[in-house]
Short mmCIF file of C-alpha atoms in Angstrom, two decimals:
data_model
loop_
_atom_site.label_atom_id
_atom_site.label_comp_id
_atom_site.label_asym_id
_atom_site.label_seq_id
_atom_site.Cartn_x
_atom_site.Cartn_y
_atom_site.Cartn_z
CA MET A 269 218.43 -3.94 -39.90
CA CYS A 270 217.74 -0.21 -40.24
CA GLU A 271 217.32 1.76 -37.03
CA ASP A 272 215.98 5.28 -36.42
CA HIS A 273 217.34 7.21 -33.46
CA PRO A 274 215.66 10.64 -33.13
CA GLN A 275 217.77 13.38 -31.68
CA HIS A 276 214.60 15.43 -31.10
CA GLY A 277 211.00 14.50 -30.30
CA GLY A 278 208.35 13.67 -32.87
CA MET A 279 209.63 10.39 -34.37
CA ASN A 280 206.90 7.93 -35.19
CA ARG A 281 208.38 4.50 -34.45
CA ARG A 282 206.18 2.52 -36.83
CA GLY A 283 207.61 -0.65 -38.37
CA LEU A 284 209.57 -0.95 -41.60
CA PHE A 285 208.17 -2.68 -44.66
CA VAL A 286 209.24 -3.60 -48.17
CA THR A 287 207.14 -2.23 -51.04
CA GLY A 288 206.79 -3.19 -54.68
CA ALA A 289 208.92 -5.22 -57.06
CA ALA A 290 211.64 -2.60 -57.40
CA ALA A 291 213.29 -3.28 -54.01
CA THR A 292 212.35 -0.32 -51.83
CA LEU A 293 212.11 0.15 -48.08
CA THR A 294 210.13 2.70 -46.08
CA LEU A 295 211.32 3.82 -42.65
CA GLY A 296 209.29 5.13 -39.75
CA SER A 297 208.03 8.67 -40.30
CA VAL A 298 209.40 11.94 -38.93
CA SER A 299 206.71 14.18 -37.45
CA PHE A 300 206.90 17.90 -36.70
CA ALA A 301 203.30 18.22 -35.45
CA SER A 302 200.37 15.86 -35.10
CA GLY A 303 196.61 15.71 -35.03
CA ALA A 304 194.68 18.93 -34.38
CA GLU A 305 197.96 20.80 -33.71
CA ARG A 306 199.07 20.60 -37.33
CA ARG A 307 197.35 23.78 -38.55
CA ALA A 308 196.69 26.45 -35.92
CA PRO A 309 200.12 26.45 -34.22
CA ALA A 310 201.85 26.74 -37.62
CA ARG A 311 199.94 29.97 -38.29
CA ASP A 312 201.00 31.32 -34.93
CA ARG A 313 204.70 30.73 -35.47
CA ALA A 314 206.78 33.81 -36.20
CA PRO A 315 207.95 34.14 -39.81
CA GLY A 316 211.36 32.56 -40.08
CA ALA A 317 210.85 30.21 -37.13
CA LYS A 318 212.61 26.86 -37.63
CA GLU A 319 212.19 23.31 -36.41
CA THR A 320 214.73 20.53 -36.82
CA ARG A 321 214.65 16.75 -36.56
CA THR A 322 217.59 14.38 -36.94
CA VAL A 323 217.39 10.72 -37.90
CA ARG A 324 220.22 8.21 -37.58
CA GLY A 325 220.45 4.64 -38.74
CA THR A 326 222.54 2.00 -40.46
CA LEU A 327 221.86 0.39 -43.81
CA PRO A 328 223.24 -3.15 -44.14
CA THR A 329 224.83 -4.77 -47.15
CA GLY A 330 222.18 -5.99 -49.55
CA SER A 331 219.95 -2.99 -48.80
CA PRO A 332 217.14 -2.18 -51.25
CA ASP A 333 217.94 0.22 -54.06
CA TYR A 334 215.83 2.99 -52.48
CA VAL A 335 215.03 3.68 -48.84
CA TYR A 336 212.29 6.24 -48.15
CA LEU A 337 212.18 8.39 -45.04
CA PRO A 338 208.65 9.87 -44.65
CA VAL A 339 208.44 13.40 -43.23
CA GLU A 340 205.10 14.76 -41.99
CA VAL A 341 205.16 18.39 -43.12
CA PRO A 342 202.66 20.66 -41.33
CA TYR A 343 200.80 23.62 -42.74
CA GLY A 344 202.61 26.94 -43.06
CA VAL A 345 206.11 25.78 -44.08
CA SER A 346 208.02 28.05 -46.45
CA GLU A 347 211.27 26.07 -46.77
CA PHE A 348 212.16 22.37 -46.64
CA ARG A 349 215.87 21.80 -46.00
CA VAL A 350 217.79 18.53 -45.68
CA ALA A 351 221.43 17.80 -44.79
CA TYR A 352 222.94 14.35 -44.54
CA THR A 353 226.21 12.61 -43.76
CA TYR A 354 227.36 9.01 -43.73
CA GLU A 355 230.47 7.12 -42.73
CA LYS A 356 233.04 6.17 -45.35
CA PRO A 357 235.26 3.50 -43.79
CA THR A 358 238.44 2.32 -45.45
CA VAL A 359 237.86 -0.95 -47.27
CA PRO A 360 240.30 -3.49 -48.78
CA PRO A 361 241.14 -3.29 -52.49
CA GLY A 362 238.40 -4.82 -54.59
CA THR A 363 235.72 -4.18 -51.93
CA GLN A 364 233.01 -1.60 -52.42
CA GLY A 365 232.91 1.25 -49.92
CA ASN A 366 229.93 3.35 -48.90
CA ALA A 367 228.12 5.69 -51.30
CA LEU A 368 224.70 7.10 -50.50
CA ASP A 369 222.56 9.12 -52.93
CA ILE A 370 219.71 11.43 -51.96
CA GLY A 371 216.60 13.06 -53.41
CA VAL A 372 213.04 13.94 -52.37
CA PHE A 373 209.37 13.46 -53.31
CA ASP A 374 206.62 15.75 -52.08
CA GLU A 375 203.15 15.07 -50.65
CA ARG A 376 201.96 13.66 -54.00
CA GLY A 377 203.86 10.47 -53.26
CA THR A 378 206.62 8.20 -54.56
CA GLU A 379 204.66 6.27 -57.19
CA LEU A 380 206.78 5.32 -60.17
CA GLY A 381 206.33 7.92 -62.88
CA GLY A 382 204.08 9.95 -60.58
CA LYS A 383 203.92 13.67 -59.94
CA GLY A 384 205.68 13.74 -56.58
CA PHE A 385 209.27 14.13 -57.79
CA ARG A 386 210.91 17.31 -56.46
CA GLY A 387 214.60 16.68 -57.02
CA TRP A 388 217.65 14.45 -56.95
CA SER A 389 221.33 15.20 -56.36
CA GLY A 390 222.66 11.66 -56.12
CA GLY A 391 225.91 11.79 -54.20
CA ALA A 392 226.92 15.23 -55.50
CA ARG A 393 225.63 17.29 -52.53
CA THR A 394 225.41 16.95 -48.77
CA GLU A 395 222.38 19.24 -48.42
CA PHE A 396 219.53 20.80 -50.37
CA PHE A 397 216.57 23.12 -49.88
CA ILE A 398 213.25 23.76 -51.59
CA ARG A 399 211.24 26.99 -51.45
CA ALA A 400 208.50 28.39 -53.64
CA ASP A 401 210.84 30.90 -55.27
CA GLU A 402 214.08 28.92 -55.39
CA ALA A 403 215.68 25.51 -54.88
CA THR A 404 219.10 23.93 -54.82
CA PRO A 405 220.28 23.02 -58.35
CA GLY A 406 218.84 19.62 -59.18
CA TYR A 407 215.63 20.38 -57.27
CA LEU A 408 212.37 21.97 -58.35
CA PRO A 409 211.14 25.19 -56.75
CA GLY A 410 207.53 25.26 -55.62
CA ARG A 411 205.39 25.55 -52.53
CA VAL A 412 206.14 23.29 -49.58
CA ARG A 413 202.67 21.89 -49.15
CA GLU A 414 201.27 20.11 -46.14
CA GLY A 415 201.42 16.32 -46.22
CA THR A 416 203.81 13.39 -46.18
CA TRP A 417 207.04 14.07 -48.04
CA HIS A 418 209.60 11.33 -48.64
CA ILE A 419 213.36 11.75 -48.55
CA ALA A 420 214.77 9.13 -50.94
CA LEU A 421 218.04 7.53 -49.91
CA GLY A 422 219.86 5.47 -52.52
CA PRO A 423 222.53 3.15 -51.10
CA TYR A 424 224.62 2.93 -54.29
CA THR A 425 227.24 0.73 -52.64
CA VAL A 426 227.52 -0.49 -49.02
CA ALA A 427 230.70 -1.51 -47.19
CA PRO A 428 230.78 -4.90 -45.41
CA GLU A 429 230.26 -3.25 -42.00
CA GLY A 430 227.20 -1.35 -43.18
CA LEU A 431 226.39 2.27 -43.98
CA PRO A 432 225.73 4.45 -40.90
CA TYR A 433 223.91 7.67 -41.89
CA GLU A 434 222.47 10.80 -40.35
CA VAL A 435 219.72 12.91 -41.93
CA THR A 436 218.75 16.33 -40.56
CA ILE A 437 215.50 17.95 -41.66
CA THR A 438 214.85 21.64 -40.99
CA LEU A 439 211.51 23.30 -41.67
CA THR A 440 211.22 27.09 -41.85
CA TYR A 441 207.79 28.66 -41.34
CA GLY A 442 206.42 31.68 -43.14
CA ALA A 443 204.60 32.92 -46.21
CA PRO A 444 205.13 30.57 -49.16
CA GLY A 445 206.27 33.12 -51.73
CA ARG A 446 205.75 32.89 -55.48
CA THR A 447 207.10 30.32 -57.90
CA PRO A 448 208.48 31.87 -61.10
CA LYS A 449 206.94 30.68 -64.33
CA PRO A 450 209.52 28.53 -66.13
CA VAL A 451 211.01 29.83 -69.36
CA TYR A 452 212.52 27.26 -71.72
CA PRO A 453 214.96 27.61 -74.63
CA PRO A 454 213.48 27.82 -78.14
CA GLU A 455 213.33 24.70 -80.28
CA ARG A 456 214.86 26.47 -83.26
CA ALA A 457 218.15 28.30 -83.80
CA LYS A 458 219.42 30.20 -86.81
CA GLY A 459 220.54 27.40 -89.05
CA ARG A 460 222.03 27.14 -92.53
CA GLY A 461 219.22 25.14 -94.10
CA ARG A 462 220.13 21.56 -94.97
CA ALA A 463 223.66 21.24 -93.65
CA TRP A 464 225.95 19.36 -91.29
CA TYR A 465 225.49 20.44 -87.67
CA ARG A 466 227.76 19.53 -84.77
CA GLY A 467 226.48 18.63 -81.33
CA ASP A 468 227.13 17.08 -77.93
CA CYS A 469 224.06 15.50 -76.33
CA HIS A 470 225.46 14.18 -73.03
CA LEU A 471 226.60 16.89 -70.61
CA HIS A 472 226.46 17.51 -66.86
CA SER A 473 226.34 20.74 -64.87
CA VAL A 474 225.95 21.83 -61.25
CA HIS A 475 222.34 20.65 -61.58
CA SER A 476 223.60 17.07 -61.07
CA ASP A 477 227.17 15.88 -60.48
CA GLY A 478 228.96 18.30 -62.82
CA ARG A 479 231.07 21.23 -61.67
CA ARG A 480 230.34 23.67 -64.49
CA THR A 481 227.58 26.24 -64.59
CA LEU A 482 225.19 26.38 -67.50
CA ALA A 483 226.88 29.58 -68.70
CA GLU A 484 230.27 27.87 -68.69
CA ILE A 485 228.90 24.89 -70.64
CA ALA A 486 227.29 27.13 -73.26
CA ALA A 487 230.53 29.10 -73.70
CA LEU A 488 232.61 25.92 -74.03
CA ALA A 489 230.10 24.46 -76.50
CA ARG A 490 230.42 27.51 -78.71
CA ALA A 491 234.23 27.37 -78.45
CA ALA A 492 234.10 23.69 -79.49
CA GLY A 493 232.27 24.65 -82.69
CA LEU A 494 228.99 23.08 -81.63
CA ASP A 495 225.65 24.02 -83.11
CA PHE A 496 223.52 22.11 -80.59
CA ILE A 497 223.69 20.53 -77.15
CA ASN A 498 221.30 18.49 -74.99
CA SER A 499 220.80 18.93 -71.25
CA SER A 500 221.23 15.51 -69.60
CA GLU A 501 221.43 15.72 -65.82
CA HIS A 502 221.29 12.52 -63.78
CA ASN A 503 217.69 11.70 -62.82
CA THR A 504 216.40 15.28 -62.79
CA HIS A 505 214.94 17.77 -65.21
CA ALA A 506 215.50 20.72 -62.87
CA ALA A 507 217.94 22.39 -65.27
CA HIS A 508 215.33 22.72 -68.02
CA ALA A 509 214.00 26.03 -66.76
CA HIS A 510 217.48 27.60 -66.49
CA TRP A 511 218.81 27.12 -70.04
CA ALA A 512 216.84 29.77 -71.96
CA GLU A 513 219.22 32.68 -71.36
CA HIS A 514 222.15 30.64 -72.69
CA ALA A 515 220.57 29.68 -76.02
CA GLY A 516 220.92 31.85 -79.09
CA GLY A 517 220.79 31.94 -82.84
CA ASP A 518 224.12 30.14 -82.93
CA LEU A 519 223.33 27.42 -80.35
CA LEU A 520 220.29 25.15 -80.15
CA ILE A 521 219.77 23.82 -76.62
CA MET A 522 217.63 20.70 -76.37
CA LEU A 523 216.32 19.40 -73.07
CA GLY A 524 216.70 15.89 -71.70
CA GLU A 525 217.79 13.71 -68.81
CA GLU A 526 220.30 10.95 -68.17
CA VAL A 527 218.04 8.28 -66.74
CA THR A 528 220.45 6.62 -64.32
CA THR A 529 219.21 3.19 -63.26
CA ARG A 530 221.07 0.45 -61.39
CA ASN A 531 221.31 -1.50 -64.67
CA GLY A 532 222.60 1.18 -67.01
CA HIS A 533 222.10 4.78 -68.12
CA VAL A 534 220.03 6.11 -71.00
CA VAL A 535 219.99 9.63 -72.44
CA ALA A 536 216.51 11.00 -73.04
CA LEU A 537 217.44 13.28 -75.93
CA GLY A 538 215.29 16.28 -76.78
CA ILE A 539 212.22 15.69 -74.61
CA ASP A 540 209.48 18.24 -74.00
CA PRO A 541 210.35 20.91 -71.42
CA GLY A 542 209.61 19.91 -67.84
CA THR A 543 209.32 16.18 -68.57
CA PHE A 544 210.46 13.84 -65.78
CA ILE A 545 211.54 10.30 -66.68
CA ASP A 546 211.68 7.92 -63.73
CA TRP A 547 214.72 5.74 -63.11
CA ARG A 548 213.74 3.53 -60.14
CA TYR A 549 213.74 0.08 -61.76
CA ARG A 550 216.10 -2.64 -62.91
CA ALA A 551 216.03 -4.86 -65.99
CA ARG A 552 214.39 -7.65 -63.96
CA ASP A 553 211.39 -5.38 -63.27
CA ASN A 554 210.38 -5.28 -66.99
CA ARG A 555 209.54 -1.58 -66.79
CA PHE A 556 212.03 0.02 -69.13
CA GLY A 557 209.77 -0.31 -72.16
CA LYS A 558 207.16 1.85 -70.44
CA TYR A 559 209.65 4.63 -69.77
CA ALA A 560 211.23 4.37 -73.22
CA ARG A 561 207.74 5.00 -74.60
CA LYS A 562 207.37 7.94 -72.24
CA ILE A 563 210.58 9.42 -73.67
CA ARG A 564 209.20 9.09 -77.20
CA ASP A 565 205.76 10.38 -76.16
CA ALA A 566 207.58 13.47 -74.89
CA GLY A 567 209.19 13.92 -78.31
CA GLY A 568 212.59 12.48 -77.35
CA LEU A 569 215.05 9.85 -78.54
CA VAL A 570 216.12 6.83 -76.47
CA VAL A 571 219.93 6.61 -76.43
CA PRO A 572 221.63 4.02 -74.19
CA ALA A 573 224.79 5.68 -72.87
CA HIS A 574 228.28 4.19 -72.49
CA PRO A 575 226.81 0.65 -72.71
CA HIS A 576 230.06 -1.08 -71.73
CA ALA A 577 231.26 1.32 -69.03
CA THR A 578 232.80 -0.39 -66.01
CA CYS A 579 231.44 1.76 -63.16
CA VAL A 580 228.88 0.15 -60.83
CA GLY A 581 225.43 0.24 -62.43
CA CYS A 582 226.73 1.80 -65.68
CA ASN A 583 226.79 -1.28 -67.92
CA TRP A 584 223.66 -1.46 -70.09
CA LYS A 585 221.44 -4.44 -69.20
CA PHE A 586 218.10 -3.60 -70.85
CA GLY A 587 218.90 -4.69 -74.40
CA PHE A 588 218.64 -2.43 -77.44
CA GLY A 589 215.14 -3.17 -78.66
CA GLU A 590 213.92 0.27 -77.58
CA ALA A 591 216.99 2.25 -78.69
CA ASP A 592 216.79 5.01 -81.30
CA ALA A 593 220.59 5.37 -81.29
CA ILE A 594 223.51 3.99 -79.28
CA GLU A 595 226.23 6.08 -77.66
CA ALA A 596 229.14 4.02 -78.99
CA TRP A 597 231.77 6.64 -78.08
CA ASN A 598 231.67 8.35 -74.69
CA GLY A 599 234.30 10.93 -73.74
CA ALA A 600 238.02 10.27 -74.12
CA TYR A 601 238.43 7.10 -76.19
CA THR A 602 239.03 4.06 -73.95
CA PRO A 603 238.86 0.25 -74.24
CA ASP A 604 235.18 0.21 -73.23
CA ASP A 605 234.46 2.45 -76.24
CA GLU A 606 236.28 -0.03 -78.46
CA ILE A 607 234.04 -2.78 -77.07
CA ALA A 608 230.94 -0.64 -77.56
CA LEU A 609 231.93 0.04 -81.17
CA ALA A 610 232.48 -3.67 -81.86
CA ASP A 611 229.18 -4.55 -80.20
CA TRP A 612 227.35 -1.94 -82.27
CA ASP A 613 228.98 -3.30 -85.44
CA SER A 614 227.79 -6.81 -84.53
CA GLN A 615 224.28 -5.41 -84.28
CA LEU A 616 224.66 -3.96 -87.79
CA VAL A 617 225.62 -7.41 -89.05
CA ALA A 618 222.59 -8.96 -87.34
CA SER A 619 220.28 -6.32 -88.82
CA VAL A 620 221.40 -6.82 -92.43
CA ARG A 621 221.35 -10.60 -92.19
CA GLY A 622 217.97 -10.66 -90.45
CA GLY A 623 216.39 -7.91 -92.53
CA LYS A 624 215.68 -5.90 -89.39
CA PRO A 625 215.93 -2.16 -88.71
CA TRP A 626 219.38 -0.95 -87.76
CA ILE A 627 220.33 1.35 -84.87
CA PRO A 628 222.62 4.31 -85.60
CA ALA A 629 225.59 5.22 -83.43
CA MET A 630 226.45 8.56 -81.91
CA GLY A 631 229.17 10.00 -79.70
CA ASN A 632 229.11 12.47 -76.80
CA SER A 633 231.53 13.89 -74.27
CA ASP A 634 229.68 13.10 -71.00
CA ALA A 635 231.67 16.09 -69.72
CA HIS A 636 231.38 16.83 -65.99
CA ARG A 637 234.28 19.09 -65.06
CA ASP A 638 237.75 20.21 -66.10
CA PRO A 639 239.59 18.71 -67.91
CA ASP A 640 236.59 16.97 -69.56
CA ARG A 641 236.35 18.41 -73.06
CA ILE A 642 232.89 19.45 -74.25
CA GLY A 643 232.52 18.36 -77.87
CA GLY A 644 235.00 15.55 -77.41
CA PRO A 645 233.61 13.64 -79.20
CA GLN A 646 230.77 15.28 -81.11
CA THR A 647 228.09 13.95 -83.41
CA VAL A 648 227.94 15.68 -86.80
CA VAL A 649 224.40 15.46 -88.16
CA LEU A 650 223.01 16.13 -91.62
CA ALA A 651 219.73 17.92 -90.89
CA ASP A 652 217.26 20.05 -92.83
CA ASP A 653 217.69 22.88 -90.33
CA LEU A 654 218.93 23.66 -86.85
CA THR A 655 215.78 22.65 -84.99
CA ARG A 656 215.02 20.05 -82.37
CA GLU A 657 212.90 18.03 -84.78
CA ALA A 658 215.36 18.17 -87.67
CA ILE A 659 218.39 17.24 -85.54
CA GLN A 660 216.52 14.33 -83.98
CA ASP A 661 215.44 13.14 -87.41
CA GLY A 662 219.03 13.18 -88.64
CA ILE A 663 220.21 11.20 -85.61
CA ARG A 664 217.35 8.70 -85.93
CA ARG A 665 218.10 8.12 -89.62
CA GLY A 666 221.84 7.70 -89.02
CA HIS A 667 222.72 10.68 -91.20
CA SER A 668 225.72 11.41 -89.01
CA TYR A 669 229.32 10.79 -88.19
CA ILE A 670 231.26 11.11 -84.95
CA ALA A 671 234.45 13.17 -84.65
CA GLU A 672 236.86 13.88 -81.83
CA SER A 673 236.74 17.66 -82.44
CA LYS A 674 235.58 20.42 -84.75
CA SER A 675 238.87 20.08 -86.67
CA VAL A 676 237.82 16.76 -88.20
CA GLU A 677 235.59 16.82 -91.29
CA LEU A 678 234.42 13.79 -93.25
CA THR A 679 232.55 13.30 -96.50
CA PHE A 680 231.57 9.68 -97.08
CA SER A 681 229.57 8.20 -99.95
CA ALA A 682 229.10 5.23 -102.23
CA ALA A 683 228.46 5.37 -106.00
CA GLY A 684 227.54 2.71 -108.53
CA GLY A 685 225.05 1.50 -111.04
CA LYS A 686 223.58 4.14 -113.33
CA GLY A 687 225.03 7.18 -111.63
CA ARG A 688 223.47 6.36 -108.29
CA HIS A 689 224.92 7.83 -105.08
CA ALA A 690 224.22 7.24 -101.39
CA GLY A 691 225.48 9.07 -98.34
CA ILE A 692 225.88 8.19 -94.68
CA GLY A 693 222.91 6.28 -93.30
CA ASP A 694 221.38 5.68 -96.72
CA ARG A 695 221.20 2.72 -99.10
CA LEU A 696 222.80 2.48 -102.54
CA ASP A 697 220.18 0.67 -104.62
CA VAL A 698 222.30 -1.49 -106.96
CA ASP A 699 222.41 -5.07 -108.18
CA LEU A 700 224.49 -7.47 -106.12
CA ASP A 701 227.22 -7.73 -108.78
CA ALA A 702 227.26 -4.06 -109.80
CA PRO A 703 230.62 -2.31 -109.17
CA VAL A 704 230.50 0.13 -106.25
CA THR A 705 233.05 2.80 -105.38
CA VAL A 706 233.25 3.91 -101.77
CA ARG A 707 234.93 7.25 -101.10
CA LEU A 708 235.98 9.08 -97.95
CA ASP A 709 237.32 12.64 -97.96
CA VAL A 710 239.08 13.60 -94.73
CA ARG A 711 240.28 16.87 -93.24
CA GLY A 712 241.90 17.49 -89.87
CA ALA A 713 243.37 14.04 -89.15
CA PRO A 714 247.19 14.29 -89.50
CA GLY A 715 249.01 10.96 -89.40
CA CYS A 716 245.78 8.99 -89.12
CA THR A 717 244.74 5.88 -91.02
CA VAL A 718 241.42 5.20 -92.76
CA ARG A 719 239.72 1.83 -92.46
CA PHE A 720 236.64 0.60 -94.35
CA VAL A 721 234.60 -1.83 -92.25
CA THR A 722 231.91 -4.15 -93.65
CA ASP A 723 229.77 -6.99 -92.38
CA GLN A 724 232.86 -9.17 -92.93
CA GLY A 725 235.14 -6.89 -90.90
CA VAL A 726 237.94 -4.53 -91.94
CA LEU A 727 238.44 -4.98 -95.66
CA HIS A 728 240.58 -1.97 -96.55
CA THR A 729 243.17 0.06 -94.65
CA SER A 730 244.83 3.12 -96.12
CA ALA A 731 248.32 4.46 -95.78
CA PRO A 732 248.63 7.15 -93.09
CA LEU A 733 247.41 10.61 -94.05
CA PRO A 734 250.10 13.32 -94.25
CA ALA A 735 251.31 14.19 -90.76
CA SER A 736 252.71 17.62 -91.64
CA GLY A 737 252.88 20.18 -94.41
CA THR A 738 250.15 22.14 -96.15
CA ASP A 739 248.05 19.03 -96.71
CA ALA A 740 248.48 17.62 -93.19
CA GLY A 741 245.54 15.45 -92.16
CA THR A 742 243.89 15.79 -95.56
CA GLY A 743 243.24 13.02 -98.04
CA THR A 744 240.86 10.98 -100.13
CA VAL A 745 240.55 7.21 -99.85
CA GLU A 746 238.60 5.08 -102.33
CA TRP A 747 237.76 1.39 -102.36
CA ARG A 748 235.88 -0.72 -104.89
CA THR A 749 233.51 -3.51 -103.96
CA THR A 750 230.07 -4.99 -104.74
CA ALA A 751 226.87 -5.39 -102.75
CA SER A 752 227.36 -9.15 -102.76
CA TYR A 753 230.76 -8.71 -101.07
CA ALA A 754 229.78 -5.98 -98.61
CA ALA A 755 226.24 -5.51 -97.27
CA TYR A 756 227.34 -2.19 -95.79
CA VAL A 757 230.46 -0.09 -95.54
CA ARG A 758 231.36 2.31 -92.77
CA ALA A 759 234.52 4.35 -92.36
CA GLU A 760 236.86 4.72 -89.40
CA VAL A 761 239.69 7.23 -89.04
CA ARG A 762 242.19 6.17 -86.40
CA HIS A 763 245.26 7.56 -84.71
CA PRO A 764 248.51 5.59 -85.07
CA ALA A 765 248.49 2.40 -83.05
CA THR A 766 250.38 2.53 -79.76
CA THR A 767 250.20 -1.21 -78.97
CA PRO A 768 250.07 -3.15 -82.26
CA PRO A 769 248.29 -5.24 -83.38
CA LEU A 770 245.53 -3.39 -81.53
CA PRO A 771 244.21 -0.45 -83.58
CA GLY A 772 244.84 3.13 -82.62
CA ALA A 773 242.21 5.25 -80.90
CA LEU A 774 239.41 6.65 -83.01
CA THR A 775 239.65 10.08 -84.57
CA ALA A 776 236.25 9.72 -86.24
CA PHE A 777 233.84 7.14 -87.60
CA THR A 778 230.72 7.16 -89.73
CA ASN A 779 227.41 5.43 -89.66
CA PRO A 780 227.18 2.94 -92.55
CA VAL A 781 226.19 3.20 -96.17
CA PHE A 782 224.16 0.11 -97.09
CA LEU A 783 224.67 -1.60 -100.46
CA GLY A 784 222.15 -3.53 -102.55
CA ARG A 785 218.42 -3.65 -103.01
CA MET A 786 216.03 -4.15 -100.15
#
């Protein structure tokens, strides 16, 4: 059972209770003043005066996903500051240790999707502050208003002996100060008209659990040959108002969030500035559809991230009925990416056989810190211009391919019938028995092999591309088929296999070209 042990006076020892379907727990409240004393004494305090309360307790195994610690904030507070620690005992191999996340909601409450959210740092920080003029990265600046605030504790994993914690709240009194008006990056950059644009839509900075500043990310994105990126901090939109100075004619910066639930993560790609998407639900709560709609209502795309990742809570459990695209390649290519690619391909098969809409794939780096490589991989999108709307439209339509770096260039198409042609993500409208020629032109993939994959599986594998010389990594591969034999064709470019018969790691892959009439 949870216990509160105040180091200082003012702890309200009211009982604990469970709230809602999403497994939450609310502790007894922390009070700094009460009753008629809440206003007048606060005015009389000297500017800069501080008050501190400390709360200790232990969370047992099987704790709710979120534990709320109410804090009664009096009038006249200029800064709200929280520091916390918890014990991390050694546990046997295969046993989860302690990990405790933290965030905060203001006097407007903790209602799901409500207006009370003021920040989240997960397990990346041991303290944070909020003032009108400034806040810790991951948190939203603004006045510290009188009322009941809630510190949100998230016991991510709990060791068998429990999770002892200590939370220290410090209030500073004084004039509130002014909150700067947020400035957001433009939704248009200087594009090249209809062209292929390279981007990385899953990145982390110091505003969540990354180690890079926004300036460092922007510089690395430019060095990686990217035309666009998407801000995607875990469970916070606090970075949105800090990106404008890093955008430019050569780099479109879209705004988003990595909605990090206990049943998987989803990238909200290109949402309206300042939009908060809640994450406090599991698949069993049947709430994801509501928040997927909120992403779309805010102009964004719903992109389940690393759906087969093995970290706790990372594996995608919500199904793909709400997805606009699937992140089938996340960071350095690993076995879980191979599984994600195969799973996505199975969904393509189901879509063509059931006559249902298909879901495009994309790839992102999920870069957090060195040596994570921004733009590795990157999604290369055919778009009418370098704007938020045009890039999103290209991703949604599957007019894209995924490459490990800016060095890799693909041109993929199918031709047949009476001079008809179709590119990536499109359909070649031909009779079932009409001859079709599929062609892939490759640059920047020395020693790699091309594979053509259909609804039947891999039906053509090329010889390795030249590994050296003036034409290293360059080649053209063609294959002839019919729509009756292949409902779609997609291309893969792979490195040499290291453990045959397993295929080598991906260098690049395309979304499919569909064959035949609708």
